[in-house]
Structure formats: structure tokens, C-alpha cells
PDB file of C-alpha atoms in Angstrom:
ATOM      1  CA  TYR A   1      -7.352   4.166  -1.854  1.00  0.00           C
ATOM      2  CA  GLY A   2      -4.106   5.929  -1.166  1.00  0.00           C
ATOM      3  CA  MET A   3      -1.982   6.803  -4.204  1.00  0.00           C
ATOM      4  CA  GLY A   4      -4.850   8.264  -6.234  1.00  0.00           C
ATOM      5  CA  GLY A   5      -6.769   5.032  -6.727  1.00  0.00           C
ATOM      6  CA  PHE A   6      -5.813   2.316  -9.143  1.00  0.00           C
ATOM      7  CA  GLY A   7      -4.631   4.808 -11.781  1.00  0.00           C
ATOM      8  CA  GLY A   8      -2.102   6.195  -9.294  1.00  0.00           C
ATOM      9  CA  LEU A   9      -1.174   2.707  -8.189  1.00  0.00           C
ATOM     10  CA  MET A  10      -0.465   1.778 -11.813  1.00  0.00           C
ATOM     11  CA  VAL A  11       1.759   4.848 -12.268  1.00  0.00           C
ATOM     12  CA  ASN A  12       3.830   3.702  -9.304  1.00  0.00           C
ATOM     13  CA  ARG A  13       3.950   0.098 -10.513  1.00  0.00           C
ATOM     14  CA  HIS A  14       5.064   1.323 -13.942  1.00  0.00           C
ATOM     15  CA  PHE A  15       7.777   3.411 -12.268  1.00  0.00           C
ATOM     16  CA  GLY A  16       9.169   0.171 -10.807  1.00  0.00           C
ATOM     17  CA  ALA A  17       9.176  -1.442 -14.257  1.00  0.00           C
ATOM     18  CA  TYR A  18      10.817   1.668 -15.717  1.00  0.00           C
ATOM     19  CA  ARG A  19      13.554   1.708 -13.055  1.00  0.00           C
ATOM     20  CA  LYS A  20      14.282  -1.977 -13.688  1.00  0.00           C
ATOM     21  CA  ALA A  21      14.431  -1.436 -17.469  1.00  0.00           C
ATOM     22  CA  LYS A  22      16.864   1.458 -16.994  1.00  0.00           C
ATOM     23  CA  GLY A  23      19.177  -0.646 -14.829  1.00  0.00           C
ATOM     24  CA  ALA A  24      18.548   1.005 -11.459  1.00  0.00           C
ATOM     25  CA  SER A  25      20.559  -0.754  -8.777  1.00  0.00           C
ATOM     26  CA  GLY A  26      17.963  -0.624  -5.998  1.00  0.00           C
ATOM     27  CA  LYS A  27      14.716  -2.546  -5.777  1.00  0.00           C
ATOM     28  CA  THR A  28      11.331  -0.837  -5.897  1.00  0.00           C
ATOM     29  CA  PHE A  29       8.455  -1.892  -3.639  1.00  0.00           C
ATOM     30  CA  ILE A  30       4.962  -0.454  -4.112  1.00  0.00           C
ATOM     31  CA  TYR A  31       2.006  -0.765  -1.751  1.00  0.00           C
ATOM     32  CA  LEU A  32      -1.631   0.195  -1.446  1.00  0.00           C
ATOM     33  CA  PHE A  33      -2.894   0.676   2.110  1.00  0.00           C
ATOM     34  CA  SER A  34      -6.644   0.040   2.200  1.00  0.00           C
ATOM     35  CA  HIS A  35      -7.430  -0.866   5.817  1.00  0.00           C
ATOM     36  CA  LEU A  36     -10.058   1.404   7.363  1.00  0.00           C
ATOM     37  CA  THR A  37      -8.840   2.850  10.635  1.00  0.00           C
ATOM     38  CA  PRO A  38     -11.308   2.184  13.458  1.00  0.00           C
ATOM     39  CA  TRP A  39     -14.086   4.672  14.014  1.00  0.00           C
ATOM     40  CA  ARG A  40     -16.844   5.393  16.489  1.00  0.00           C
ATOM     41  CA  PRO A  41     -20.498   4.857  15.512  1.00  0.00           C
ATOM     42  CA  GLU A  42     -21.138   8.590  15.884  1.00  0.00           C
ATOM     43  CA  ASP A  43     -18.607   9.240  13.069  1.00  0.00           C
ATOM     44  CA  ILE A  44     -21.026   7.881  10.442  1.00  0.00           C
ATOM     45  CA  GLY A  45     -22.461  10.759   8.414  1.00  0.00           C
ATOM     46  CA  THR A  46     -19.847  13.259   9.619  1.00  0.00           C
ATOM     47  CA  ARG A  47     -16.581  14.490   8.110  1.00  0.00           C
ATOM     48  CA  ARG A  48     -14.936  11.511   9.871  1.00  0.00           C
ATOM     49  CA  ASP A  49     -17.229   8.993   8.155  1.00  0.00           C
ATOM     50  CA  PRO A  50     -14.948   6.023   7.348  1.00  0.00           C
ATOM     51  CA  TYR A  51     -16.978   5.070   4.291  1.00  0.00           C
ATOM     52  CA  ARG A  52     -16.327   8.510   2.818  1.00  0.00           C
ATOM     53  CA  LEU A  53     -12.689   8.790   3.885  1.00  0.00           C
ATOM     54  CA  LEU A  54     -11.725   5.170   3.209  1.00  0.00           C
ATOM     55  CA  SER A  55      -7.997   4.863   3.903  1.00  0.00           C
ATOM     56  CA  TRP A  56      -6.768   8.413   3.809  1.00  0.00           C
ATOM     57  CA  HIS A  57      -3.306   9.839   3.216  1.00  0.00           C
ATOM     58  CA  SER A  58      -0.970   8.859   6.073  1.00  0.00           C
ATOM     59  CA  SER A  59      -3.494   6.588   7.819  1.00  0.00           C
ATOM     60  CA  GLU A  60      -0.954   3.774   7.453  1.00  0.00           C
ATOM     61  CA  LEU A  61       1.589   5.530   9.679  1.00  0.00           C
ATOM     62  CA  TRP A  62       0.117   4.156  12.926  1.00  0.00           C
ATOM     63  CA  TYR A  63       0.719   0.686  11.488  1.00  0.00           C
ATOM     64  CA  THR A  64       4.088   1.465   9.883  1.00  0.00           C
ATOM     65  CA  PHE A  65       5.540   2.600  13.203  1.00  0.00           C
ATOM     66  CA  ALA A  66       3.456   0.238  15.396  1.00  0.00           C
ATOM     67  CA  SER A  67       2.368   3.284  17.392  1.00  0.00           C
ATOM     68  CA  LEU A  68      -1.161   2.158  18.238  1.00  0.00           C
ATOM     69  CA  ARG A  69      -2.040   2.762  21.889  1.00  0.00           C
ATOM     70  CA  GLU A  70      -5.239   1.771  23.645  1.00  0.00           C
ATOM     71  CA  GLY A  71      -7.466   4.868  23.836  1.00  0.00           C
ATOM     72  CA  VAL A  72      -5.034   7.136  21.964  1.00  0.00           C
ATOM     73  CA  PRO A  73      -6.445   8.992  20.189  1.00  0.00           C
ATOM     74  CA  PRO A  74      -9.905   8.534  21.723  1.00  0.00           C
ATOM     75  CA  ALA A  75     -11.462   8.641  18.233  1.00  0.00           C
ATOM     76  CA  ARG A  76      -9.689   5.383  17.303  1.00  0.00           C
ATOM     77  CA  PRO A  77     -11.049   2.346  19.147  1.00  0.00           C
ATOM     78  CA  TRP A  78      -8.234   0.008  18.037  1.00  0.00           C
ATOM     79  CA  GLN A  79      -9.239  -3.620  17.518  1.00  0.00           C
ATOM     80  CA  PRO A  80      -7.145  -6.809  17.757  1.00  0.00           C
ATOM     81  CA  LEU A  81      -6.785  -6.826  13.942  1.00  0.00           C
ATOM     82  CA  ASP A  82      -5.245  -3.336  14.084  1.00  0.00           C
ATOM     83  CA  PHE A  83      -2.554  -4.487  16.511  1.00  0.00           C
ATOM     84  CA  GLU A  84      -1.874  -7.588  14.396  1.00  0.00           C
ATOM     85  CA  LEU A  85      -1.558  -5.490  11.222  1.00  0.00           C
ATOM     86  CA  ALA A  86       0.707  -2.986  12.991  1.00  0.00           C
ATOM     87  CA  ASP A  87       2.997  -5.790  14.102  1.00  0.00           C
ATOM     88  CA  ARG A  88       3.264  -7.214  10.594  1.00  0.00           C
ATOM     89  CA  ILE A  89       3.420  -3.937   8.655  1.00  0.00           C
ATOM     90  CA  SER A  90       6.059  -2.473  10.980  1.00  0.00           C
ATOM     91  CA  GLY A  91       7.985  -5.712  10.423  1.00  0.00           C
ATOM     92  CA  TYR A  92       8.061  -4.996   6.689  1.00  0.00           C
ATOM     93  CA  TRP A  93       9.413  -1.489   7.306  1.00  0.00           C
ATOM     94  CA  ALA A  94      12.027  -2.708   9.781  1.00  0.00           C
ATOM     95  CA  ASN A  95      13.191  -5.341   7.277  1.00  0.00           C
ATOM     96  CA  PHE A  96      13.382  -2.734   4.521  1.00  0.00           C
ATOM     97  CA  ILE A  97      15.399  -0.364   6.692  1.00  0.00           C
ATOM     98  CA  ARG A  98      17.741  -3.184   7.697  1.00  0.00           C
ATOM     99  CA  THR A  99      18.207  -4.881   4.302  1.00  0.00           C
ATOM    100  CA  GLY A 100      16.613  -2.832   1.507  1.00  0.00           C
ATOM    101  CA  ASP A 101      13.945  -5.530   1.154  1.00  0.00           C
ATOM    102  CA  PRO A 102      10.713  -5.664   3.212  1.00  0.00           C
ATOM    103  CA  ASN A 103      10.441  -9.452   3.055  1.00  0.00           C
ATOM    104  CA  GLY A 104      11.218 -11.539   6.093  1.00  0.00           C
ATOM    105  CA  GLU A 105      10.344 -14.613   8.073  1.00  0.00           C
ATOM    106  CA  GLY A 106       6.659 -15.069   8.830  1.00  0.00           C
ATOM    107  CA  LEU A 107       5.452 -12.340   6.458  1.00  0.00           C
ATOM    108  CA  PRO A 108       3.594 -12.806   3.165  1.00  0.00           C
ATOM    109  CA  VAL A 109       5.931 -12.174   0.228  1.00  0.00           C
ATOM    110  CA  TRP A 110       6.018  -8.561  -0.942  1.00  0.00           C
ATOM    111  CA  PRO A 111       6.917  -8.760  -4.654  1.00  0.00           C
ATOM    112  CA  LYS A 112       9.293  -6.274  -6.248  1.00  0.00           C
ATOM    113  CA  SER A 113       7.792  -3.741  -8.597  1.00  0.00           C
ATOM    114  CA  ASP A 114       9.822  -4.420 -11.697  1.00  0.00           C
ATOM    115  CA  ALA A 115       8.987  -5.845 -15.113  1.00  0.00           C
ATOM    116  CA  GLY A 116       6.354  -7.947 -13.308  1.00  0.00           C
ATOM    117  CA  TYR A 117       4.512  -4.848 -11.997  1.00  0.00           C
ATOM    118  CA  GLY A 118       4.457  -6.287  -8.468  1.00  0.00           C
ATOM    119  CA  TRP A 119       2.775  -4.553  -5.559  1.00  0.00           C
ATOM    120  CA  MET A 120       1.546  -5.272  -2.042  1.00  0.00           C
ATOM    121  CA  SER A 121      -1.971  -4.869  -0.723  1.00  0.00           C
ATOM    122  CA  LEU A 122      -1.884  -3.760   2.917  1.00  0.00           C
ATOM    123  CA  GLY A 123      -5.507  -4.090   3.962  1.00  0.00           C
ATOM    124  CA  ASP A 124      -7.425  -6.315   6.341  1.00  0.00           C
ATOM    125  CA  THR A 125      -5.195  -9.001   4.865  1.00  0.00           C
ATOM    126  CA  LEU A 126      -1.697  -8.687   3.412  1.00  0.00           C
ATOM    127  CA  GLU A 127      -1.378  -9.948  -0.140  1.00  0.00           C
ATOM    128  CA  GLY A 128       1.298  -9.625  -2.790  1.00  0.00           C
ATOM    129  CA  HIS A 129       0.338  -9.222  -6.445  1.00  0.00           C
ATOM    130  CA  GLU A 130       2.418  -9.755  -9.576  1.00  0.00           C
ATOM    131  CA  GLY A 131       1.678  -9.199 -13.217  1.00  0.00           C
ATOM    132  CA  LEU A 132      -1.280  -7.450 -14.756  1.00  0.00           C
ATOM    133  CA  GLU A 133      -4.323  -9.158 -13.290  1.00  0.00           C
ATOM    134  CA  GLY A 134      -6.975  -9.177 -15.976  1.00  0.00           C
ATOM    135  CA  ASP A 135      -8.289  -6.864 -18.647  1.00  0.00           C
ATOM    136  CA  LEU A 136      -9.041  -3.981 -16.281  1.00  0.00           C
ATOM    137  CA  GLU A 137      -5.421  -3.670 -15.183  1.00  0.00           C
ATOM    138  CA  LYS A 138      -4.233  -3.949 -18.782  1.00  0.00           C
ATOM    139  CA  MET A 139      -6.603  -1.125 -19.729  1.00  0.00           C
ATOM    140  CA  ILE A 140      -5.446   1.013 -16.769  1.00  0.00           C
ATOM    141  CA  LEU A 141      -1.814   0.567 -17.851  1.00  0.00           C
ATOM    142  CA  GLU A 142      -2.719   1.419 -21.441  1.00  0.00           C
ATOM    143  CA  LYS A 143      -4.515   4.602 -20.303  1.00  0.00           C
ATOM    144  CA  THR A 144      -1.646   5.476 -17.953  1.00  0.00           C
ATOM    145  CA  LEU A 145       0.835   5.264 -20.824  1.00  0.00           C
ATOM    146  CA  GLU A 146      -1.261   7.678 -22.909  1.00  0.00           C
ATOM    147  CA  ASN A 147      -0.020  10.414 -20.575  1.00  0.00           C
ATOM    148  CA  PRO A 148       2.993  11.955 -22.365  1.00  0.00           C
ATOM    149  CA  SER A 149       4.712  12.715 -19.045  1.00  0.00           C
ATOM    150  CA  ILE A 150       4.945   8.996 -18.186  1.00  0.00           C
ATOM    151  CA  PRO A 151       8.223   7.520 -19.496  1.00  0.00           C
ATOM    152  CA  ARG A 152       8.056   4.361 -21.609  1.00  0.00           C
ATOM    153  CA  VAL A 153       9.855   1.164 -20.680  1.00  0.00           C
TER     154      VAL A 153
END
């Protein structure tokens, strides 16, 4: 699950809240990429097994840069959903480069990571999240803040 699982995701969300509390001028946007890149049936049970790898470090880059090509690499049989996600995710990055904010027309809202601990789920669907959603997230934040190297808001 990218950034070290939900503990790592919470560290990054807290960083956004910390930056906001300290008066940082720029906005912070956090994401978790969880879409499984396509695989071939013969990958199951091997080192390329998608259920073992899940979404691995940098697997979002094909989508970020909309660089999916039919048959390239041969190990990735891209599906229509992959092309749709690449179009939308690359739109977020283009908006961010252009304006400092990933949000734009036709895209689900990507909340800022500030005092509201916002983040974006980039998976089979795109969904923004704000606030601490339930007791589990509250506990993860509490455990995260037990680490003395994590600054307090």
C-alpha cells in the first residue's frame, strides 16, 4: 500500500496538518496509490504475483505520466480501466504542475492535507477523504504521535 501502509499514510497526513499549523504557504496533498497493475495469469505464485506485490513503489508512474502503451511492457496487459485511470491521474499531476493544486474540472475533489488530515485514494476508483474516519484511524494517529521523532501540531 505505498507509503508504508496506513501507518506511513498517517505520518504523511500528519505532516500536512503540521505544515498548516506552522503557517507554511504552500498546500500539501497526500495520496495512496492502491490500484494493482495488470498481470498475466502465469505471474500468480511467482515473484511478480500481484497479490503479494500489491501496488509497489513507483507503480503509479505509468498512470502519473499517462505512459501506458498497448503491449509495452509485454508483462502488463493494460485494460480499459488502466487507460481511464491514467487519463485522470495524469490530469491531477498536470493541474498541480500548472496551479499548485491537483483539482480541476471533471475530477473528484482531492482534499488538502491540513488540519483536516485530507488524502486521496488513487485505486480502482478515485476518492478523497477528510478527517479521521473512525476509531482505527484515531488509534493509528495516536500511535504515530508516540514516535518522538514526529513533531506535534
